[in-house]
XYZ file of C-alpha atoms in Angstrom:
498
model
C 25.775 78.794 25.930
C 29.285 76.611 24.097
C 29.449 74.138 26.672
C 25.662 73.123 26.964
C 26.126 72.514 22.897
C 29.079 70.351 23.129
C 27.494 67.649 26.358
C 23.950 68.301 23.743
C 26.745 66.909 20.618
C 28.402 64.683 23.304
C 24.241 62.696 24.306
C 23.762 62.063 20.627
C 26.083 60.502 19.949
C 26.299 58.306 23.151
C 22.600 57.876 21.549
C 24.037 57.094 17.870
C 26.724 55.064 19.110
C 23.734 52.880 21.468
C 21.643 52.720 17.670
C 25.078 50.915 15.878
C 25.348 48.626 18.792
C 22.431 47.722 18.968
C 21.986 47.201 15.331
C 25.404 45.522 14.713
C 23.838 42.623 17.818
C 20.495 42.488 15.996
C 22.947 41.714 11.784
C 25.166 39.306 14.366
C 21.943 36.892 15.270
C 20.749 37.041 13.016
C 23.291 36.526 10.069
C 24.806 33.548 12.996
C 20.986 31.875 12.364
C 20.966 32.507 8.612
C 24.353 29.820 8.712
C 22.966 27.487 11.321
C 19.753 27.071 8.959
C 22.348 27.365 5.912
C 24.086 24.906 7.637
C 21.769 22.492 8.346
C 19.596 22.432 4.938
C 23.772 21.654 3.309
C 23.416 18.896 5.587
C 20.451 17.637 4.192
C 21.705 17.810 1.226
C 24.607 16.605 1.189
C 22.636 13.310 2.767
C 20.875 12.705 0.557
C 23.706 12.838 -2.999
C 25.211 10.101 -0.403
C 22.380 7.732 0.872
C 18.886 9.159 -1.946
C 15.580 10.925 -0.984
C 14.211 9.529 1.791
C 12.361 6.550 1.463
C 9.151 4.374 3.041
C 10.955 3.009 6.206
C 10.066 6.537 7.606
C 6.692 7.445 6.151
C 5.124 5.262 8.777
C 6.508 7.856 11.500
C 3.665 10.523 9.501
C 0.984 11.442 12.134
C -3.130 11.278 10.598
C -2.747 15.024 9.447
C -0.004 14.425 7.023
C -0.230 16.227 3.785
C -0.531 14.053 1.048
C -0.072 15.981 -1.458
C 3.550 17.163 -0.339
C 4.078 13.452 0.305
C 3.409 11.973 -2.880
C 5.966 14.971 -4.578
C 8.274 13.574 -1.870
C 7.707 10.226 -3.464
C 7.801 11.758 -7.321
C 10.982 12.418 -6.936
C 12.649 9.812 -5.214
C 14.631 6.018 -6.259
C 10.762 4.493 -5.733
C 8.735 5.564 -8.508
C 6.207 6.172 -7.223
C 3.740 6.975 -9.981
C 0.387 7.737 -8.453
C -0.464 9.837 -5.129
C 0.096 7.381 -2.449
C -2.417 6.769 0.605
C -2.537 7.932 3.071
C -5.097 7.782 6.292
C -5.780 11.133 6.621
C -7.435 12.462 10.081
C -11.556 13.980 9.333
C -12.502 14.074 13.346
C -11.241 11.483 16.086
C -13.934 9.354 14.998
C -12.834 8.866 11.000
C -10.067 8.084 8.977
C -10.186 8.997 5.622
C -7.569 6.973 3.527
C -7.536 7.447 -1.280
C -10.976 9.102 -2.972
C -11.954 7.931 -6.986
C -12.786 9.984 -9.611
C -15.490 8.142 -11.500
C -14.661 9.075 -14.759
C -18.214 9.492 -17.486
C -16.446 10.932 -20.255
C -15.244 7.452 -22.421
C -18.281 6.319 -22.376
C -20.977 8.009 -23.877
C -24.320 5.861 -23.347
C -23.913 6.503 -19.806
C -26.191 9.335 -17.941
C -25.334 9.817 -14.796
C -27.137 11.376 -11.457
C -24.484 13.679 -11.140
C -22.090 15.419 -12.811
C -19.070 13.697 -10.839
C -19.122 11.104 -7.747
C -16.181 10.747 -6.099
C -15.411 7.872 -3.652
C -13.218 7.662 -0.561
C -12.256 4.929 1.740
C -12.509 5.800 5.303
C -12.296 3.842 8.508
C -14.068 5.298 10.855
C -15.745 4.236 14.880
C -18.488 1.550 14.444
C -20.710 3.813 16.911
C -20.519 6.347 15.447
C -23.352 8.024 12.595
C -21.371 9.217 9.950
C -22.777 12.840 9.762
C -20.606 15.505 7.382
C -20.307 17.900 4.605
C -17.918 17.986 1.988
C -16.481 20.122 -0.812
C -14.897 19.496 -4.122
C -11.902 21.418 -4.982
C -11.028 22.228 -8.832
C -7.373 23.087 -10.432
C -6.677 27.243 -10.616
C -9.960 27.692 -8.493
C -9.575 28.691 -4.971
C -12.680 28.471 -3.403
C -13.534 24.734 -3.845
C -17.303 23.739 -4.264
C -20.877 22.239 -2.135
C -20.964 18.467 -2.691
C -23.491 16.069 -1.640
C -22.332 13.992 1.060
C -23.635 9.644 1.391
C -21.996 7.126 2.315
C -21.963 2.994 2.111
C -20.756 0.633 5.029
C -18.699 -1.664 3.513
C -17.439 -4.231 6.544
C -19.176 -5.293 9.182
C -18.192 -4.189 12.705
C -14.736 -5.527 13.567
C -12.893 -4.861 17.056
C -15.722 -1.578 16.849
C -14.285 -0.283 13.622
C -15.774 -0.767 10.301
C -14.703 0.046 6.118
C -16.486 3.569 5.310
C -17.358 4.198 1.763
C -17.754 8.530 1.559
C -19.045 9.478 -1.168
C -19.290 13.442 -3.103
C -21.874 14.210 -5.455
C -22.001 17.719 -7.833
C -25.040 17.858 -10.076
C -22.733 21.141 -12.372
C -19.491 19.742 -14.307
C -17.075 22.540 -13.608
C -15.000 20.963 -15.004
C -11.837 18.037 -13.292
C -11.817 17.896 -9.853
C -9.195 17.316 -8.513
C -9.140 17.285 -4.161
C -12.152 16.924 -1.975
C -12.520 17.324 1.562
C -14.642 16.271 4.430
C -15.229 18.056 7.727
C -18.430 17.786 10.046
C -21.295 19.121 9.957
C -21.159 22.373 12.081
C -21.595 25.947 10.097
C -18.778 26.749 13.019
C -16.179 25.393 12.192
C -13.962 26.428 8.939
C -14.086 23.390 6.244
C -11.449 25.442 4.062
C -8.677 23.700 7.274
C -10.000 20.044 6.675
C -7.019 17.726 4.262
C -7.635 17.427 1.852
C -7.255 13.654 -0.582
C -6.161 14.423 -4.328
C -8.656 12.276 -6.656
C -6.866 9.359 -9.399
C -9.765 8.693 -11.711
C -11.254 5.235 -12.762
C -13.158 4.731 -15.378
C -17.528 3.775 -14.523
C -17.086 0.651 -16.537
C -15.177 -2.547 -18.629
C -15.369 -3.354 -21.623
C -16.637 -6.436 -21.057
C -14.326 -9.652 -22.406
C -16.050 -11.753 -25.261
C -16.798 -15.229 -23.971
C -15.302 -18.668 -25.275
C -15.503 -21.522 -25.120
C -11.414 -21.680 -26.029
C -8.975 -21.415 -22.515
C -6.566 -19.073 -22.916
C -4.980 -19.492 -20.062
C -2.797 -15.597 -20.603
C -6.501 -14.117 -20.552
C -5.763 -14.435 -16.798
C -2.836 -11.126 -15.134
C -3.029 -12.343 -11.612
C -1.779 -9.404 -9.495
C -1.346 -10.133 -6.066
C -1.803 -6.468 -3.022
C 1.077 -7.617 -0.414
C 0.291 -5.688 2.988
C 2.477 -5.820 6.286
C 2.456 -9.109 8.725
C 0.134 -8.563 12.184
C 4.012 -8.192 13.219
C 4.534 -5.307 10.822
C 8.635 -6.395 10.408
C 9.637 -8.261 6.865
C 13.124 -9.177 6.728
C 15.028 -8.876 3.477
C 14.819 -13.149 3.096
C 11.022 -12.821 3.185
C 10.502 -10.063 0.678
C 12.567 -11.795 -1.613
C 11.387 -14.756 -1.422
C 7.799 -13.992 -1.746
C 8.508 -11.736 -4.201
C 10.594 -14.744 -6.426
C 7.886 -17.715 -5.656
C 4.853 -15.862 -6.521
C 6.980 -14.593 -9.918
C 7.451 -18.210 -10.572
C 3.362 -19.394 -10.150
C 2.780 -16.615 -12.982
C 2.118 -13.135 -11.107
C 3.774 -10.132 -12.693
C 1.946 -7.308 -10.998
C 3.037 -6.338 -7.393
C 1.186 -3.474 -5.391
C 2.844 -2.986 -1.973
C 1.637 -1.328 0.742
C 4.435 -0.854 3.776
C 6.121 1.402 4.813
C 8.835 -1.188 6.749
C 10.731 -2.400 3.342
C 14.287 -0.532 3.761
C 15.196 2.053 0.517
C 18.340 0.544 0.275
C 16.296 -3.185 -0.740
C 13.559 -1.692 -3.102
C 17.024 0.201 -4.973
C 19.390 -2.796 -5.516
C 15.924 -4.272 -6.776
C 15.487 -1.530 -9.554
C 19.163 -2.780 -10.668
C 17.698 -5.945 -12.422
C 16.795 -5.200 -16.176
C 12.690 -5.313 -16.970
C 13.489 -8.140 -19.278
C 15.466 -10.098 -15.951
C 12.547 -8.826 -13.529
C 9.479 -9.330 -15.715
C 7.409 -7.794 -13.367
C 6.240 -4.975 -12.467
C 6.157 -2.861 -8.786
C 4.687 -0.621 -6.816
C 5.254 0.816 -3.448
C 2.985 2.543 -1.146
C 3.540 4.209 2.257
C 1.028 2.869 4.901
C 0.466 4.757 7.537
C -1.734 3.263 10.368
C -3.307 5.806 13.107
C -4.493 2.940 14.760
C -2.606 0.093 17.092
C -1.894 -1.691 14.582
C -2.289 -5.416 15.920
C -5.802 -4.319 16.408
C -7.423 -2.873 13.395
C -5.395 -4.882 11.631
C -8.351 -6.632 9.962
C -9.462 -3.422 9.224
C -6.842 -1.973 7.561
C -6.764 -4.695 5.463
C -9.945 -4.437 3.465
C -8.876 -0.864 3.635
C -5.904 -1.763 1.395
C -8.197 -4.910 -0.685
C -10.639 -2.136 -1.450
C -8.434 0.530 -2.387
C -6.322 -1.882 -5.100
C -8.881 -3.360 -6.255
C -10.228 0.751 -7.074
C -6.997 1.531 -8.518
C -7.077 -2.090 -10.961
C -11.105 -1.155 -11.845
C -9.268 2.053 -13.347
C -7.502 0.496 -16.280
C -9.751 -0.691 -19.523
C -9.413 -4.142 -20.692
C -9.380 -2.181 -24.360
C -6.039 -1.787 -23.235
C -4.151 -4.466 -22.828
C -1.412 -6.766 -20.250
C -4.390 -5.054 -17.791
C -4.812 -7.101 -14.478
C -8.028 -10.012 -14.477
C -8.118 -11.117 -11.121
C -6.477 -9.664 -6.577
C -5.775 -10.552 -4.232
C -4.616 -9.063 -0.620
C -1.688 -11.572 1.143
C 1.311 -10.728 4.445
C 4.431 -11.012 3.165
C 3.884 -14.815 5.485
C 1.415 -16.308 3.042
C 2.102 -17.834 -0.190
C -0.656 -18.774 -3.138
C 0.360 -22.678 -3.570
C -1.356 -25.002 -6.595
C -1.415 -27.920 -5.920
C -1.392 -29.931 -9.112
C -1.395 -26.804 -11.601
C 2.197 -24.794 -12.287
C 0.242 -21.345 -12.642
C -2.187 -19.697 -11.155
C -3.331 -18.681 -14.874
C -3.508 -22.449 -15.584
C -5.631 -23.091 -12.106
C -8.189 -20.414 -12.061
C -8.817 -20.546 -16.460
C -9.360 -24.965 -14.540
C -11.715 -24.053 -11.608
C -13.839 -21.286 -13.878
C -13.405 -21.544 -17.333
C -16.002 -19.160 -17.817
C -14.228 -16.588 -15.132
C -18.075 -16.539 -14.021
C -17.111 -16.013 -10.363
C -16.849 -13.071 -8.827
C -14.400 -14.160 -5.374
C -13.589 -17.458 -4.901
C -11.919 -17.973 -1.142
C -9.342 -20.249 -0.465
C -8.174 -21.227 2.649
C -5.632 -20.989 4.345
C -2.823 -23.136 5.768
C -0.621 -22.803 8.567
C 2.865 -24.079 8.452
C 5.251 -23.430 11.579
C 8.421 -22.394 11.110
C 9.181 -24.304 14.347
C 8.709 -27.338 13.785
C 11.490 -29.460 12.323
C 12.905 -29.632 9.005
C 12.002 -31.764 6.611
C 14.589 -34.308 5.734
C 14.111 -34.757 1.982
C 14.412 -31.120 1.216
C 17.733 -30.078 -0.971
C 19.534 -28.060 1.398
C 19.650 -25.258 -0.719
C 15.738 -24.632 -0.486
C 14.420 -21.266 1.761
C 13.872 -22.470 4.763
C 9.498 -21.794 3.951
C 10.319 -25.105 2.138
C 10.572 -27.460 4.826
C 8.817 -27.063 6.089
C 6.138 -29.399 4.659
C 3.525 -30.347 7.086
C 0.550 -28.164 8.040
C -0.320 -27.656 11.447
C -4.208 -27.517 13.478
C -2.771 -24.826 16.442
C -4.838 -21.883 17.819
C -3.961 -19.353 15.979
C -5.204 -16.642 13.712
C -5.376 -16.780 10.319
C -7.851 -16.201 7.716
C -9.740 -16.613 4.113
C -8.115 -15.589 1.839
C -9.989 -14.074 -1.625
C -9.080 -13.880 -5.047
C -11.532 -11.168 -6.965
C -11.743 -11.596 -10.492
C -12.499 -8.079 -11.838
C -14.079 -9.703 -14.807
C -17.153 -9.678 -13.430
C -17.241 -6.446 -12.637
C -19.252 -3.836 -15.717
C -19.446 -1.267 -13.874
C -18.191 0.614 -10.414
C -21.503 0.115 -8.930
C -20.386 -3.548 -9.205
C -17.154 -3.283 -6.558
C -19.735 -2.235 -4.005
C -21.255 -5.823 -4.239
C -18.681 -9.028 -3.676
C -20.394 -11.712 -2.139
C -22.807 -11.768 -5.521
C -21.384 -15.211 -6.700
C -19.060 -16.880 -4.277
C -17.109 -19.832 -4.506
C -14.523 -22.012 -2.433
C -11.410 -23.229 -4.805
C -11.314 -27.279 -2.880
C -8.182 -27.162 -1.264
C -6.603 -30.204 -3.438
C -6.074 -27.467 -6.168
C -5.407 -24.728 -3.905
C -3.954 -23.040 -0.467
C -2.368 -19.547 0.439
C 0.678 -21.327 3.282
C 1.143 -19.386 6.034
C 4.727 -19.540 7.515
C 4.849 -18.441 11.295
C 5.946 -18.687 14.365
C 3.147 -21.256 16.360
C 3.288 -20.492 19.736
C 1.195 -19.874 22.759
C -1.340 -16.794 21.837
C -2.372 -16.231 25.101
C 1.775 -15.417 26.298
C 4.280 -13.588 24.566
C 6.645 -16.216 23.491
C 9.321 -15.310 20.336
C 10.999 -19.091 19.832
C 7.392 -19.984 20.270
C 6.307 -24.114 21.180
C 9.725 -26.810 21.645
C 9.238 -29.452 19.687
C 7.327 -31.997 22.196
C 4.958 -29.284 22.061
C 4.256 -29.768 18.773
C 2.956 -32.917 18.573
C 0.363 -32.737 20.870
C -1.382 -29.984 17.373
C -2.761 -32.591 14.939
C -0.595 -31.612 11.493
C -0.388 -32.963 8.140
C 2.410 -33.280 5.417
C 1.579 -30.961 1.957
C 4.625 -31.040 -0.264
C 2.296 -28.625 -2.832
C 5.342 -25.732 -3.176
C 8.342 -28.447 -2.396
C 7.496 -29.129 -6.428
C 8.747 -25.219 -7.021
C 12.203 -25.002 -5.472
C 14.176 -26.128 -8.530
C 12.702 -23.640 -9.279
C 13.388 -21.186 -7.004
C 16.925 -22.541 -7.337
C 17.686 -22.137 -10.306
C 15.975 -18.034 -11.140
C 18.583 -15.826 -12.094
C 17.639 -13.020 -9.242
C 16.830 -16.020 -6.675
C 20.961 -16.946 -7.777
C 22.483 -13.526 -6.894
C 20.050 -12.646 -3.755
C 21.701 -15.387 -1.929
C 24.534 -15.081 -3.493
C 24.897 -11.838 -1.757
C 26.887 -10.597 -4.563
C 23.399 -7.506 -5.710
C 24.018 -6.656 -1.590
C 28.056 -5.823 -3.133
C 27.374 -4.450 -5.839
C 27.383 -0.185 -6.567
C 24.492 1.201 -7.512
C 25.798 1.771 -10.838
C 26.915 -2.290 -11.463
C 25.875 -4.274 -14.390
C 23.078 -6.571 -13.248
C 24.128 -8.763 -16.673
C 28.100 -9.021 -14.653
C 26.614 -10.666 -12.525
C 24.620 -13.448 -14.086
């Protein structure tokens, strides 16, 4: 009996030891995993402290279903000063992608009697041959369950490379409080709508106060804004970035909304060093995560950005001071260049004294960067000013539209941009597009050579040259050309360099 008891105790001890060994092994594995994750997090925090928070240059890799709310929080706390929810393409299904959503506000104007308590418009790109058939839900703050809305849609463009621009509308009869999100999902009751991506809402005014007509031409009542998109090859150099901003600032543009993920955060951070009284411009950055092949969907994406640009600027009431009156969309290689006037404000007031035209069309001129420099251009001018002939080459170009927000009294007027159109004569204003000219049927990064260029008709246009002395004397451009702004650390005083 004594021997049997000893063997039982020994067996129990072996089990206890085995259990302790297993527990120790699991504890060590857990500790190593925790230690690994800790050092990963510490490394990320160290990188953020040194280089800043994630910038727009990485956002292009976000898929169509990327969480826009999360990205909004990242950007809101970064050095890029994004003040609102950034627009992002999110997949509704394989045929449709939503971009940005806008809530019509009926609270400010008591005389309005809307049919629905809330109307939400969402910019959507979809396949041209597919009829939208969706349901929609509207989400409210502090309410976990969304409310079902009434779905409708508008077609906002002709088919472009098998794509169309749509505006999806989700409305509610009853007022359950201010909505803050909308989701669209296929009209199939077997699909859980809670899994659909949610678009945050941007509140816009339903009506703008009509500007009083006057025979007195106040130039300062014209406030133009430019919304910037990438070139068809979506890369922008530092030279092109600075030259675009400074040249348009010289012709009277103070408001820029930039939709581009390829502008490095370092450039933006350096730009933010300038005090407001020196730069005197207002710049807003948004990412652009196009979910399609960019070259094939460029025009439809451009149309979507224009609509987003108009929606965002319409949200400001004209009762407030210094709100935009005219908007246009340009790529980095396109420049609005007045031929006679010195500013866009003076030109628009001369061309449309009563500001009655909703859309003004401007023709585009192709300036080949591979043409020879003009011998009369000053050596200190930017390279684009040394290209003084525009060519009739088989290069893709398009007319540029300037939209007059003051003619859009109600929000519904935005969907009627084709009324009251007039073209601005090339003798008054042109869009100079600076690009490498080459055979569109073959890949050649250098484009046509000097002999091949002479085959095409070309004509002298020196309108850009008249801004040469102004740009080389501009404070920001001088700092850029000297290289000081790029060598100065972020805590340096820019005024010391002037």
